[in-house]
Structure formats: C-alpha cells, structure tokens
PDB file of C-alpha atoms in Angstrom:
ATOM      1  CA  UNK A  17      90.020 -16.048  50.994  1.00 85.00           C
ATOM      2  CA  UNK A  18      86.299 -15.756  49.439  1.00 90.00           C
ATOM      3  CA  UNK A  19      83.396 -14.831  51.862  1.00 91.00           C
ATOM      4  CA  UNK A  20      80.519 -17.161  51.340  1.00 95.00           C
ATOM      5  CA  UNK A  21      78.072 -15.767  54.124  1.00 96.00           C
ATOM      6  CA  UNK A  22      78.042 -12.444  56.215  1.00 95.00           C
ATOM      7  CA  UNK A  23      75.008 -12.072  58.593  1.00 94.00           C
ATOM      8  CA  UNK A  24      74.134 -10.440  62.096  1.00 93.00           C
ATOM      9  CA  UNK A  25      74.074 -12.514  65.101  1.00 92.00           C
ATOM     10  CA  UNK A  26      70.373 -12.264  66.063  1.00 90.00           C
ATOM     11  CA  UNK A  27      68.198  -9.259  65.086  1.00 89.00           C
ATOM     12  CA  UNK A  28      69.970  -6.609  63.131  1.00 85.00           C
ATOM     13  CA  UNK A  29      68.977  -3.646  65.393  1.00 87.00           C
ATOM     14  CA  UNK A  30      70.175  -5.797  68.680  1.00 91.00           C
ATOM     15  CA  UNK A  31      73.215  -7.577  67.301  1.00 91.00           C
ATOM     16  CA  UNK A  32      76.568  -6.543  68.737  1.00 93.00           C
ATOM     17  CA  UNK A  33      78.632  -8.588  65.936  1.00 95.00           C
ATOM     18  CA  UNK A  34      78.454 -10.063  62.656  1.00 95.00           C
ATOM     19  CA  UNK A  35      79.246 -13.677  61.604  1.00 96.00           C
ATOM     20  CA  UNK A  36      81.402 -14.332  58.519  1.00 97.00           C
ATOM     21  CA  UNK A  37      81.993 -17.762  56.796  1.00 97.00           C
ATOM     22  CA  UNK A  38      84.690 -17.870  54.336  1.00 96.00           C
ATOM     23  CA  UNK A  39      86.501 -20.475  52.224  1.00 96.00           C
ATOM     24  CA  UNK A  40      90.338 -20.517  52.342  1.00 96.00           C
ATOM     25  CA  UNK A  41      92.864 -23.307  51.506  1.00 96.00           C
ATOM     26  CA  UNK A  42      90.095 -25.771  50.997  1.00 96.00           C
ATOM     27  CA  UNK A  43      88.315 -25.251  54.258  1.00 97.00           C
ATOM     28  CA  UNK A  44      85.211 -23.271  55.304  1.00 98.00           C
ATOM     29  CA  UNK A  45      86.135 -20.964  58.164  1.00 98.00           C
ATOM     30  CA  UNK A  46      84.067 -18.791  60.561  1.00 97.00           C
ATOM     31  CA  UNK A  47      84.902 -15.612  62.545  1.00 97.00           C
ATOM     32  CA  UNK A  48      82.901 -13.045  64.324  1.00 97.00           C
ATOM     33  CA  UNK A  49      83.559  -9.363  63.803  1.00 96.00           C
ATOM     34  CA  UNK A  50      82.352  -5.996  65.233  1.00 95.00           C
ATOM     35  CA  UNK A  51      82.257  -4.405  61.734  1.00 92.00           C
ATOM     36  CA  UNK A  52      82.451  -5.587  58.182  1.00 92.00           C
ATOM     37  CA  UNK A  53      82.864  -3.558  54.720  1.00 92.00           C
ATOM     38  CA  UNK A  54      81.585  -5.602  51.780  1.00 90.00           C
ATOM     39  CA  UNK A  55      83.072  -3.726  48.948  1.00 91.00           C
ATOM     40  CA  UNK A  56      81.156  -5.389  46.008  1.00 89.00           C
ATOM     41  CA  UNK A  57      78.221  -4.658  43.959  1.00 87.00           C
ATOM     42  CA  UNK A  58      74.703  -5.130  45.355  1.00 84.00           C
ATOM     43  CA  UNK A  59      73.795  -7.771  42.810  1.00 87.00           C
ATOM     44  CA  UNK A  60      76.706  -9.972  44.178  1.00 89.00           C
ATOM     45  CA  UNK A  61      76.312  -9.078  47.949  1.00 89.00           C
ATOM     46  CA  UNK A  62      72.697 -10.025  48.102  1.00 88.00           C
ATOM     47  CA  UNK A  63      73.895 -13.533  47.520  1.00 91.00           C
ATOM     48  CA  UNK A  64      76.642 -13.514  50.496  1.00 93.00           C
ATOM     49  CA  UNK A  65      74.971 -10.966  53.020  1.00 92.00           C
ATOM     50  CA  UNK A  66      71.893 -13.085  54.375  1.00 89.00           C
ATOM     51  CA  UNK A  67      70.132 -10.219  56.033  1.00 86.00           C
ATOM     52  CA  UNK A  68      70.871  -7.311  53.796  1.00 82.00           C
ATOM     53  CA  UNK A  69      67.778  -5.256  53.440  1.00 78.00           C
ATOM     54  CA  UNK A  70      65.626  -5.561  50.313  1.00 77.00           C
ATOM     55  CA  UNK A  71      65.716  -1.793  49.373  1.00 79.00           C
ATOM     56  CA  UNK A  72      69.561  -2.115  49.134  1.00 74.00           C
ATOM     57  CA  UNK A  73      69.807  -5.192  47.318  1.00 63.00           C
TER      58      UNK A  73
END
C-alpha cells in the first residue's frame, strides 16, 4: 500500500476526519480516518499531505 494523498475534509480547524487516498493492487482507493500518522520526512510528506502547514514542510 502506498499513500498518494492525505487531506482534511474541509477547513483544518473544523474538520472531523481526514481523507486518505492510496494505491494498492493496481487500484486507487479512498478511506476516511479520524486520525493519521504520517511517519516520513517532511520533504516527502509535503508531496502527499495536501494541507500541511508551510512551516512544517
């Protein structure tokens, strides 16, 4: 499984879940999650996490 997009559903401060798109078995799939841990370097995460604050990236 490879994550290809992680973003809040709506404004960050009002969002109650995160949308995660990922690639698995030749297909793109989407899920909603209450919490997400992105355990990769910021230089990679900024390409996957759509609404990551600029100060972190």
